[in-house]
N, CA, C and O of each residue as an XYZ file, in Angstrom:
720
protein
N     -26.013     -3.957     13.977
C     -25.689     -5.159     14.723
C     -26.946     -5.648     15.444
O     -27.722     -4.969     16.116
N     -26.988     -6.697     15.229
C     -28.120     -8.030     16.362
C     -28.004     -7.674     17.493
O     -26.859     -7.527     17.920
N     -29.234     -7.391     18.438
C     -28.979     -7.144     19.816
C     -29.861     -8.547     20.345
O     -31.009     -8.899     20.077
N     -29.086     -9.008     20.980
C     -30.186    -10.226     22.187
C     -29.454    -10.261     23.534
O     -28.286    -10.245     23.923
N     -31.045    -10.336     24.222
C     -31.269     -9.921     25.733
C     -31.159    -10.863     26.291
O     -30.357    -11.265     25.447
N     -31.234    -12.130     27.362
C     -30.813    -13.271     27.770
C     -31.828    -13.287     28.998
O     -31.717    -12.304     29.730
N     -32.965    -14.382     29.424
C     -33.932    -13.817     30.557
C     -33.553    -15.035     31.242
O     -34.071    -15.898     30.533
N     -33.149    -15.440     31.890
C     -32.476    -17.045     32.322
C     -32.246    -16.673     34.176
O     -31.578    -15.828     34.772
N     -33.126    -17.725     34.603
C     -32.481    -17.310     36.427
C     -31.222    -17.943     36.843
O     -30.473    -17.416     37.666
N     -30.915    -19.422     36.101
C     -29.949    -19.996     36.375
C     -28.817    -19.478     35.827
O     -28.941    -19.103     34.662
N     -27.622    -19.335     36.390
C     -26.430    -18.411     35.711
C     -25.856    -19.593     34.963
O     -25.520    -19.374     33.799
N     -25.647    -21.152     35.583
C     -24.378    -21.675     34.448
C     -25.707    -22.098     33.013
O     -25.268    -22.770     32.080
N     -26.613    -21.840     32.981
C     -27.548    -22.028     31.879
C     -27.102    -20.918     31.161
O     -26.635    -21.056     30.031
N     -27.230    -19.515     31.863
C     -27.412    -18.212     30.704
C     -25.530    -18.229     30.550
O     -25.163    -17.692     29.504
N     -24.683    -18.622     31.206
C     -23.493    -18.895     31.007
C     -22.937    -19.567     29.306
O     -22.198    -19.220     28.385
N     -23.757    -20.599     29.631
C     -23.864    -21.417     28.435
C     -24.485    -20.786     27.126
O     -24.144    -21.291     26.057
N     -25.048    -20.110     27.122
C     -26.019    -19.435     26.484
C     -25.085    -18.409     25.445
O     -24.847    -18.295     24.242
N     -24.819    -17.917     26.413
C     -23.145    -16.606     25.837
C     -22.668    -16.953     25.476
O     -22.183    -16.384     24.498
N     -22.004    -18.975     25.998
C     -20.709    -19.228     25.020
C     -21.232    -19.618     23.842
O     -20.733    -19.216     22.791
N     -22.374    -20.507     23.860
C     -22.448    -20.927     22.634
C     -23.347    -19.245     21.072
O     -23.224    -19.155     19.850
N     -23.897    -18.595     21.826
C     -23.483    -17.010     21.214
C     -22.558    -16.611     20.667
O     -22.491    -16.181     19.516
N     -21.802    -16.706     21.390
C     -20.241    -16.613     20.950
C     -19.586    -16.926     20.397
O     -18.736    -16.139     19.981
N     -19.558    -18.324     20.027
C     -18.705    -19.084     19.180
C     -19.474    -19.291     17.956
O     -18.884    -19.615     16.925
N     -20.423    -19.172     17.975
C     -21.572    -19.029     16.754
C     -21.994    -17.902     16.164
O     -22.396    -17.994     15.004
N     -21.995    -16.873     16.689
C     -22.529    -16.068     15.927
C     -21.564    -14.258     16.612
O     -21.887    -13.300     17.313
N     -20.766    -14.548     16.114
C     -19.935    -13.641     16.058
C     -20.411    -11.832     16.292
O     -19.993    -10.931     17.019
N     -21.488    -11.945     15.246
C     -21.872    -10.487     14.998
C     -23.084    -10.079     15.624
O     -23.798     -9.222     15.104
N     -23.475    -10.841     17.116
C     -24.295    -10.230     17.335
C     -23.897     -9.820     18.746
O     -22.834    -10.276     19.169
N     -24.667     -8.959     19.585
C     -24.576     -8.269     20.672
C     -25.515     -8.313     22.156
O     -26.503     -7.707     22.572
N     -24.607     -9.387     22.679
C     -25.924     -9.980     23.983
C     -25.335     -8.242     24.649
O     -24.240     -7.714     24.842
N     -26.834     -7.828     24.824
C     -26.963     -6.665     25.768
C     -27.474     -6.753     27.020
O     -27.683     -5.756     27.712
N     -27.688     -7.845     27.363
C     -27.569     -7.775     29.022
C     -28.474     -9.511     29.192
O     -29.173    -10.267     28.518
N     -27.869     -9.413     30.546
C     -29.172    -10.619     31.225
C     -29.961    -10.376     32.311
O     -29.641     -9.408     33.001
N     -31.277    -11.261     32.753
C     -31.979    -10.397     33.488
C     -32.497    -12.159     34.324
O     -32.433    -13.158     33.608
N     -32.902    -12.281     35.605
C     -33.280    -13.329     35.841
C     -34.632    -12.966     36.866
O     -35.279    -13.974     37.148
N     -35.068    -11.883     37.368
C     -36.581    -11.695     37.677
C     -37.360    -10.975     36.589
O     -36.866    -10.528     35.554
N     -38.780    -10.910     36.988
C     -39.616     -9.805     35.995
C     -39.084     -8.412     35.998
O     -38.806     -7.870     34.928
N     -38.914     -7.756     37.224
C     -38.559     -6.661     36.832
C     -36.984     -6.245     35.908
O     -36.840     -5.413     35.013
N     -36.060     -7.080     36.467
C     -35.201     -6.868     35.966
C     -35.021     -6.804     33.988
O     -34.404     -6.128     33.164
N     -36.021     -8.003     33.996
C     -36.038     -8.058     32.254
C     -36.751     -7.139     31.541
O     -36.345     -6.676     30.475
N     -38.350     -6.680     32.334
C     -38.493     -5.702     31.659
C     -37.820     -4.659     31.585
O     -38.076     -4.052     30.545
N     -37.064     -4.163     32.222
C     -35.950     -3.013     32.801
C     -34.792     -3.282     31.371
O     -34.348     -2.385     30.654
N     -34.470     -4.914     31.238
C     -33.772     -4.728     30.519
C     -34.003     -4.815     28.821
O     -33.172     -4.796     27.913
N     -35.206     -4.900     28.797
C     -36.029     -4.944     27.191
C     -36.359     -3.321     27.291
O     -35.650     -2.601     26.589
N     -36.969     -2.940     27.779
C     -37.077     -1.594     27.872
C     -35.724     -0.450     27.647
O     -35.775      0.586     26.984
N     -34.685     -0.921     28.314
C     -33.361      0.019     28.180
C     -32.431     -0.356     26.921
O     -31.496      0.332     26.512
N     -32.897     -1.660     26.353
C     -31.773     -1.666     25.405
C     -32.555     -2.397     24.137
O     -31.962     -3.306     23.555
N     -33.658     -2.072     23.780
C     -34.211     -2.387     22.954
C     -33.941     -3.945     22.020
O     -33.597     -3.853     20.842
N     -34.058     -4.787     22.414
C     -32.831     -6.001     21.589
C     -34.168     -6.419     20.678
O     -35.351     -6.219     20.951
N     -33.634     -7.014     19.601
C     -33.987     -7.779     18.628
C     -34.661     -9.702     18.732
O     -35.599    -10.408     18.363
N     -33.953     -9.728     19.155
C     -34.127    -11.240     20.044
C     -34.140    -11.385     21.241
O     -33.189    -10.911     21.863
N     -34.917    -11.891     21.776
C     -35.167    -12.372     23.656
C     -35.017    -13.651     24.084
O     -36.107    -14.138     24.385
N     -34.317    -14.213     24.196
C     -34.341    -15.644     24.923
C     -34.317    -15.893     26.491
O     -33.381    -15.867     27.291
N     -35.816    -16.170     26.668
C     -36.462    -16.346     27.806
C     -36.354    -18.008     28.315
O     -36.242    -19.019     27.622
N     -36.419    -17.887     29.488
C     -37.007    -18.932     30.375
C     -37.995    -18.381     30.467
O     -38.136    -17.166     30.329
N     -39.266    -19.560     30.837
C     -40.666    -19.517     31.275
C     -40.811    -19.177     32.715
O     -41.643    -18.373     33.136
N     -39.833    -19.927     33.558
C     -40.063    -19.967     34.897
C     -38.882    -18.974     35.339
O     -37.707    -19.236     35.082
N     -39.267    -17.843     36.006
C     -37.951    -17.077     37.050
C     -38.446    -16.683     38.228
O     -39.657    -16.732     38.443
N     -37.500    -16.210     39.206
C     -37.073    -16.410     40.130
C     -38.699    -15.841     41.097
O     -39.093    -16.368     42.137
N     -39.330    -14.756     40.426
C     -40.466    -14.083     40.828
C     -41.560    -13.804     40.142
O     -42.281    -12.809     40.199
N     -41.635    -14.799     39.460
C     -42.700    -14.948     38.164
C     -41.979    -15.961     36.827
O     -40.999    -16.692     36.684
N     -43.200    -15.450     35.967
C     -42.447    -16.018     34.695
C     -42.730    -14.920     33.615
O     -43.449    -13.926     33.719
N     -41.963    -15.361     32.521
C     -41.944    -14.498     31.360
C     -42.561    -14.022     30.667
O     -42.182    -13.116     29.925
N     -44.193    -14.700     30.721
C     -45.270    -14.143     30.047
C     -45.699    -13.001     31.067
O     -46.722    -12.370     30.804
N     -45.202    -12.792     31.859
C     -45.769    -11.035     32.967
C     -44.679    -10.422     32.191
O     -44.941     -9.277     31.824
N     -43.307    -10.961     31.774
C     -42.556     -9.657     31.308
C     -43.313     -9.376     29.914
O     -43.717     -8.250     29.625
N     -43.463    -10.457     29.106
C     -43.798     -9.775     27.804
C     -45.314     -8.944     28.021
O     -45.584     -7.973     27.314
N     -46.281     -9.463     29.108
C     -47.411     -8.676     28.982
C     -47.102     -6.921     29.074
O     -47.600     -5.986     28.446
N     -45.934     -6.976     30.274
C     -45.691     -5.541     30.521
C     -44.923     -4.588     29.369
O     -44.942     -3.359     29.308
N     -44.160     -5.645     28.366
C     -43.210     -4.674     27.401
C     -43.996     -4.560     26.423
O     -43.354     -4.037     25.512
N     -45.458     -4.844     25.980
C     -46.266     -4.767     24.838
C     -46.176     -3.632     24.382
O     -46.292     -2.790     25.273
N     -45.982     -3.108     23.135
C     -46.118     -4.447     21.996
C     -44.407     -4.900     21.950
O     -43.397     -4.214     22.107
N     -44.531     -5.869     21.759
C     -43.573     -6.966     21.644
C     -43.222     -6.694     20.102
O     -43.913     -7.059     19.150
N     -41.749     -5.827     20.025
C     -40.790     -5.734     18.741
C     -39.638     -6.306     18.653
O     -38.652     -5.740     18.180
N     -39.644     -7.521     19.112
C     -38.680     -8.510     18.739
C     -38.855     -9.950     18.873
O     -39.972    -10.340     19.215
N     -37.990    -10.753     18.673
C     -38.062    -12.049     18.189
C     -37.886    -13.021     19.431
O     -36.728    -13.280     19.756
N     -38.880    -13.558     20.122
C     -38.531    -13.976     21.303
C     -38.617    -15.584     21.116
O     -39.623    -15.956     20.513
N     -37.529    -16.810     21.628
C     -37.512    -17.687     21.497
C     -37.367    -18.142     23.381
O     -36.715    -17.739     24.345
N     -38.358    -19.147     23.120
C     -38.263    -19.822     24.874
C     -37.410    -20.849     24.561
O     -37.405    -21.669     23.643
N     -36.512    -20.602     25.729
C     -35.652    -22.036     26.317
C     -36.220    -22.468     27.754
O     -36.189    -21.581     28.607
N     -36.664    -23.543     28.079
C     -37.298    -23.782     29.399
C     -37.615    -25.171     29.233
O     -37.799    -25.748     28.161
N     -37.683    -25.848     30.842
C     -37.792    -27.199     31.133
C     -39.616    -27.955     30.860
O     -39.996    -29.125     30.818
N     -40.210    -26.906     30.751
C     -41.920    -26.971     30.378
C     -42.329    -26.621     28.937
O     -42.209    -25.674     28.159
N     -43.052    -28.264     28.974
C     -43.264    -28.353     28.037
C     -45.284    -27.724     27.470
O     -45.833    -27.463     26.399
N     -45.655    -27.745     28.760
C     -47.160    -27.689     29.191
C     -47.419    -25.964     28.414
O     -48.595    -25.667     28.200
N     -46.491    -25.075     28.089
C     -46.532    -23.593     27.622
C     -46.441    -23.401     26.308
O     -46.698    -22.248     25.962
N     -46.185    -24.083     25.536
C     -46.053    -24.476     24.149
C     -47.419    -23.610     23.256
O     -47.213    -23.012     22.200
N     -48.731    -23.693     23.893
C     -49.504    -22.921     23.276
C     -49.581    -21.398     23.597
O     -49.421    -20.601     22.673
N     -49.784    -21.023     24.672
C     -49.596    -19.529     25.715
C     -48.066    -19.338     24.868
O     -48.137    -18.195     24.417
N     -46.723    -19.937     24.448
C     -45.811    -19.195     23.815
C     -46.619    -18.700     22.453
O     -46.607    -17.520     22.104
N     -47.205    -19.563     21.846
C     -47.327    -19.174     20.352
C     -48.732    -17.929     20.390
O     -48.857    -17.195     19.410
N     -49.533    -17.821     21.361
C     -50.181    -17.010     21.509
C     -49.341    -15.467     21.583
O     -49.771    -14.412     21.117
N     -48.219    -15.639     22.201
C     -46.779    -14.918     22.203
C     -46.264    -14.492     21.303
O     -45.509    -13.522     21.376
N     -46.546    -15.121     20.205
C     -45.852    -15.084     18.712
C     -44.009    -15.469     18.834
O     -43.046    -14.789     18.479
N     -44.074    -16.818     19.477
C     -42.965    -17.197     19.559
C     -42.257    -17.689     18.865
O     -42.684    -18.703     18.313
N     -41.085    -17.317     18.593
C     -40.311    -17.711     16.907
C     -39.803    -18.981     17.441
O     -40.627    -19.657     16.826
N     -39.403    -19.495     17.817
C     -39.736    -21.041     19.138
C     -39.642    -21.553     20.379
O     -39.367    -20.860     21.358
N     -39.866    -22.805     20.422
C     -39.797    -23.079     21.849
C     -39.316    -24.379     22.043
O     -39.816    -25.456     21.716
N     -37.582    -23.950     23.006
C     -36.629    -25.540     22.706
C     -36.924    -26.116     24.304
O     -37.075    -25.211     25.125
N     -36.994    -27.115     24.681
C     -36.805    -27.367     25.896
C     -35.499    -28.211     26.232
O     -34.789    -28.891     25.491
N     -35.425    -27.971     27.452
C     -34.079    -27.876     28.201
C     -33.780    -29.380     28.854
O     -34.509    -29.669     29.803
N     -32.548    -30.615     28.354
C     -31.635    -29.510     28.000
C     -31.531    -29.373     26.581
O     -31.798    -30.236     25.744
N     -30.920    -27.648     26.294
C     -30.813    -27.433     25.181
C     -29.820    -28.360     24.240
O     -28.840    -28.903     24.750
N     -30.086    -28.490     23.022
C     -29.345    -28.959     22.104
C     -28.664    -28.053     21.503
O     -29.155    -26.928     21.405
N     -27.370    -28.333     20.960
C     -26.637    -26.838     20.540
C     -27.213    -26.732     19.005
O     -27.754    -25.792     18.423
N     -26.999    -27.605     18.726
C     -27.713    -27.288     17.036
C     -29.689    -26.378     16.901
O     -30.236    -25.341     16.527
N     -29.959    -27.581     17.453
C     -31.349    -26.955     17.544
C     -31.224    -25.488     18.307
O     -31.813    -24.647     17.627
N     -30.713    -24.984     19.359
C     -30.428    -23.665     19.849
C     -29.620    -23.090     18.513
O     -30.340    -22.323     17.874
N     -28.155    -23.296     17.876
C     -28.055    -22.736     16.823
C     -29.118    -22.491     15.714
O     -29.189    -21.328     15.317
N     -29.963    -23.410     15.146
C     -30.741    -23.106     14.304
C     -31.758    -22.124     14.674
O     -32.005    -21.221     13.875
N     -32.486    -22.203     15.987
C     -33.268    -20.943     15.944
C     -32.633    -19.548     16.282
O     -33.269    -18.497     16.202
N     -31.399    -19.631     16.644
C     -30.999    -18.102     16.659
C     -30.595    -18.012     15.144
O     -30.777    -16.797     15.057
N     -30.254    -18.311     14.094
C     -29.907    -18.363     12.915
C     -31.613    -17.937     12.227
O     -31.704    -17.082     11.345
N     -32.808    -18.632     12.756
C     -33.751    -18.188     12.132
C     -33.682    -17.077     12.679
O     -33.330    -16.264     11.825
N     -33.878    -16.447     13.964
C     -34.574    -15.111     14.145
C     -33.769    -13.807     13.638
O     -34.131    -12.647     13.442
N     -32.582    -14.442     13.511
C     -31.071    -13.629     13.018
C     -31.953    -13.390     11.089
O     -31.996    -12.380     10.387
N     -32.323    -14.334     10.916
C     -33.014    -14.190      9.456
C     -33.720    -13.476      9.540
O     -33.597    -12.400      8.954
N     -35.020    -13.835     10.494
C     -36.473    -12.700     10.566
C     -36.151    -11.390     10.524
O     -36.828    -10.590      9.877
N     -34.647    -10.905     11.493
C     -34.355     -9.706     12.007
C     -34.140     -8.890     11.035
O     -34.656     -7.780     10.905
N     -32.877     -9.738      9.858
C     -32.817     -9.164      9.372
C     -33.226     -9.001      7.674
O     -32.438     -8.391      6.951
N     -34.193     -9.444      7.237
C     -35.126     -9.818      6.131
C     -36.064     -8.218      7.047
O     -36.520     -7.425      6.223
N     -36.258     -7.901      8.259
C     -37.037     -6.884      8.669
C     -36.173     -5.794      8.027
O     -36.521     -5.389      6.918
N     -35.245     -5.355      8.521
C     -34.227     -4.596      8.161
C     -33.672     -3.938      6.344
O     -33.056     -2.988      5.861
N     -34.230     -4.911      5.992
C     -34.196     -5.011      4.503
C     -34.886     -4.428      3.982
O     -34.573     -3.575      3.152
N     -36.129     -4.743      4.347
C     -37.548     -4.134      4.244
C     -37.950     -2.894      4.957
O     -38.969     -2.288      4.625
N     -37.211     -2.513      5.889
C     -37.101     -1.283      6.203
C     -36.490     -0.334      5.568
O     -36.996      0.661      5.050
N     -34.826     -0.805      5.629
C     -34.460      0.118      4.346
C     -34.574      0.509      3.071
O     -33.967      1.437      2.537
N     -35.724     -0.545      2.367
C     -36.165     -0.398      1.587
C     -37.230      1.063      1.591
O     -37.160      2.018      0.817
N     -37.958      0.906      2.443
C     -38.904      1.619      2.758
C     -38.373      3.402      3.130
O     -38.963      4.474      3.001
N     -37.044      3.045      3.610
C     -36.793      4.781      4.336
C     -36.206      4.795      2.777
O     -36.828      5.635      2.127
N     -35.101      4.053      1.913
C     -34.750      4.841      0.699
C     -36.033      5.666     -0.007
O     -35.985      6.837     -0.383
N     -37.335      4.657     -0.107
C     -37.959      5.558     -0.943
C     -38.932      6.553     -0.171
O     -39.907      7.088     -0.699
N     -38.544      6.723      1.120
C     -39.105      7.981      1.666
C     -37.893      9.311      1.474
O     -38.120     10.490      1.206
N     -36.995      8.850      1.640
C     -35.977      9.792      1.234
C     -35.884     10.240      0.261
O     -35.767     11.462      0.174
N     -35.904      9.070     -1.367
C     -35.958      9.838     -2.510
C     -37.477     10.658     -2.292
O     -37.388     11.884     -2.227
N     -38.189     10.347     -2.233
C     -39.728     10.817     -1.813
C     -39.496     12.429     -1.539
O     -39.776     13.215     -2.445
N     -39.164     12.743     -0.725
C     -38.672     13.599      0.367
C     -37.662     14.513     -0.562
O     -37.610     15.736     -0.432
N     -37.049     13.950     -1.294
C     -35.720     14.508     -1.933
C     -34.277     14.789     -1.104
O     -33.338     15.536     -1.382
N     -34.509     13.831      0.088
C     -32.991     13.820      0.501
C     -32.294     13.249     -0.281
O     -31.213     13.837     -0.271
N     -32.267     12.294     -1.085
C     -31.364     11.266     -1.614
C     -31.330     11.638     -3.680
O     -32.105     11.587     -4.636
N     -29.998     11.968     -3.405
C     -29.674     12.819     -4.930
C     -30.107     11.615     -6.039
O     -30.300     12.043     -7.177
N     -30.230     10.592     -5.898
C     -30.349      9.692     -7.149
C     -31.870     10.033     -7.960
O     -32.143     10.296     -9.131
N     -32.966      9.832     -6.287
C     -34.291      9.924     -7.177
C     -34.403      8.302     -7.763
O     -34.786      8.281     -8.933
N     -34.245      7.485     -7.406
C     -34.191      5.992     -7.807
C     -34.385      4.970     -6.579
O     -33.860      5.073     -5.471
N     -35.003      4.254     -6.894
C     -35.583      2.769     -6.144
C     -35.470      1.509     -6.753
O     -35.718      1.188     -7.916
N     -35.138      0.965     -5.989
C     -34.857     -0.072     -6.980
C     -36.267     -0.954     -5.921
O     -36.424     -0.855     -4.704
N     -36.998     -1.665     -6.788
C     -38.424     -2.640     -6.811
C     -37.839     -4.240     -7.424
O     -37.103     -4.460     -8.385
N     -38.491     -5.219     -6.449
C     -38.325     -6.638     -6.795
C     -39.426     -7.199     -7.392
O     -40.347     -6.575     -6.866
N     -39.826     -7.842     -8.020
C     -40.794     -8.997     -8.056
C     -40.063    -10.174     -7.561
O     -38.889    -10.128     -7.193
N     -40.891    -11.366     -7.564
C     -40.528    -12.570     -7.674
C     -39.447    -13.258     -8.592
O     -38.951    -14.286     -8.131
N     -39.028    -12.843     -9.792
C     -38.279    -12.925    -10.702
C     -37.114    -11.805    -11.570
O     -36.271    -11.972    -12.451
N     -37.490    -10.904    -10.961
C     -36.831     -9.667    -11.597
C     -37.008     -8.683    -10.790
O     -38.018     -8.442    -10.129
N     -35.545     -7.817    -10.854
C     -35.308     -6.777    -10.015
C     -35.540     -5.467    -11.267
O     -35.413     -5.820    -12.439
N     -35.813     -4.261    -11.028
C     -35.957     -2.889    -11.543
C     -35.808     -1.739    -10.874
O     -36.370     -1.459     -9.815
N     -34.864     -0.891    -11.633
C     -34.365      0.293    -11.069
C     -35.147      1.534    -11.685
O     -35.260      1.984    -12.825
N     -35.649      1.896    -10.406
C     -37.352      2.996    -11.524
C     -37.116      4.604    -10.567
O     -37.108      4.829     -9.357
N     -36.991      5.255    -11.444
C     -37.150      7.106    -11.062
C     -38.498      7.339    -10.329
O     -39.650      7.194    -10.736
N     -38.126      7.649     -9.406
C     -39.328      7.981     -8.563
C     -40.169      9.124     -8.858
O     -41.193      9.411     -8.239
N     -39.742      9.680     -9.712
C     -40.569     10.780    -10.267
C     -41.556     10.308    -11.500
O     -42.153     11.138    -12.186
N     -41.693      8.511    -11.762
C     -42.222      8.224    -12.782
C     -43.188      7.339    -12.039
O     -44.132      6.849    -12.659
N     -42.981      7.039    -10.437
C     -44.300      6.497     -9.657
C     -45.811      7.390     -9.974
O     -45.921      8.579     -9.673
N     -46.546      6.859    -10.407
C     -48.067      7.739    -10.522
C     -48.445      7.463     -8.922
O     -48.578      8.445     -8.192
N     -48.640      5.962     -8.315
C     -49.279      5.507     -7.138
C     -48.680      4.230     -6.676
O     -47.712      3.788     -7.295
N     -49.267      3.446     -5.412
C     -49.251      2.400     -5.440
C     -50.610      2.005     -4.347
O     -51.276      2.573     -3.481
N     -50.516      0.543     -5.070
C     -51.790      0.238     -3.922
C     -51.390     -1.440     -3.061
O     -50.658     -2.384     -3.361
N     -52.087     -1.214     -2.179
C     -51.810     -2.023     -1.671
C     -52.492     -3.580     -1.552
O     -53.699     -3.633     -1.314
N     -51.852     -4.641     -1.689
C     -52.778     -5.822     -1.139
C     -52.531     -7.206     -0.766
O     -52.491     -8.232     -1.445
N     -52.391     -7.009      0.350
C     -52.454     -7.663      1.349
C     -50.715     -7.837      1.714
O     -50.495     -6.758      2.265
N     -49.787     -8.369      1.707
C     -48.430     -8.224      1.751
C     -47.956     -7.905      0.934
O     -46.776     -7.674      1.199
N     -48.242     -7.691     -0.230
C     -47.476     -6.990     -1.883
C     -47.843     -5.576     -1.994
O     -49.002     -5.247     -1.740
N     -47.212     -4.949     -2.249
C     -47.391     -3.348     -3.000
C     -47.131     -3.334     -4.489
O     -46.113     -3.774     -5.023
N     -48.302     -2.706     -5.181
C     -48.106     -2.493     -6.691
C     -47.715     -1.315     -7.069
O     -48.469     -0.365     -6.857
N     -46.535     -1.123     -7.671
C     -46.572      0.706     -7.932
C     -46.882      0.785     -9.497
O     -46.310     -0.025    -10.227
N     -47.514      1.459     -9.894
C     -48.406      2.033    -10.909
C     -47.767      3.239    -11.459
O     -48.006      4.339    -10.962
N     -46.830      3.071    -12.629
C     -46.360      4.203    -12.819
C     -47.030      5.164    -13.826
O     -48.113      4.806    -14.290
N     -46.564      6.213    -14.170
C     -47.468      7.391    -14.897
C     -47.715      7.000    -16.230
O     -48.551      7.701    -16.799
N     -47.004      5.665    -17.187
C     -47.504      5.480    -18.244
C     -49.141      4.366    -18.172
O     -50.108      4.293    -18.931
N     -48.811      3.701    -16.966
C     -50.139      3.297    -16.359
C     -49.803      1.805    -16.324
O     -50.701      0.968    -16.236
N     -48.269      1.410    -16.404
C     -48.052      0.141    -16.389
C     -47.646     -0.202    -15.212
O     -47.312      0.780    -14.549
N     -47.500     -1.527    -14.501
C     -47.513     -2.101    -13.292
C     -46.122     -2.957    -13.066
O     -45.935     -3.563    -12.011
């Protein structure tokens, strides 16, 4: 399940925030809200979430002291805030976006729908990665991986990987007859 954290000082804002969460996206899991610095790092730190939706401005700072303090930053953080002047300092952030307030429900739906994508396109690619450490490993009785290209999927015995190499976002695996 989707975890997102909520960093908002104003309550009927982060109020709003939940409902429209709620009625949209069913399967995910707001794990808390936080409206100073400490409190948010406290609450990125204790419940690890996937998505962050910050305000810029709170009650005793702003949000770029929380993300400096939770580095490295493993999740998908989108600003909601009345400033527009932060737009670069977010993307220095690696901000998946930045809506200003007031929010629009669509445009707020669409970027939780993207980071809900990023999250889980990560996830994919993770489990990709632990199956073939497992067959690797020989926890997993099949001994099989299944590998994509761009056009075609293949289901290959891991005992017939020779190597793989790497470059740059693609992995080639090179199997023992020496084909690719």
């Amino acid at each position: 399940m989707i975890k997102i954290a909520i960093i908002e000082d104003e309550q009927p804002i982060c109020d709003t925030y939940k409902l429209l969460l709620e009625q949209n996206f069913p399967d995910i899991e707001i794990v808390g809200e936080a409206n100073t610095v400490p409190s948010a790092v406290s609450l990125i730190k204790n419940t690890m979430p996937h998505i962050v939706l910050m305000d810029i401005e709170l009650e005793d700072g702003n949000s770029f002291h929380v993300l400096q303090k939770v580095r490295p930053i493993n999740f998908k953080v989108i600003f909601l805030t009345a400033y527009d002047n932060f737009a670069i300092k977010a993307i220095k952030f690696n901000a998946l976006d930045y809506i200003l307030k007031p929010v629009n429900e669509f445009e707020f739906n669409s970027a939780i729908q993207n980071a809900i994508d990023s999250v889980s396109l990560y996830f994919d690619e993770n489990e990709q990665f632990n199956n073939l450490m497992d067959n690797y490993m020989g926890t997993q009785k099949s001994g099989k991986i299944v590998l994509r290209t761009t056009d075609s999927m293949f289901i290959i015995k891991i005992c017939n990987i020779s190597h793989c190499k790497s470059n740059n976002s693609y992995t080639t695996f090179v199997m023992d007859d020496k084909s690719e």
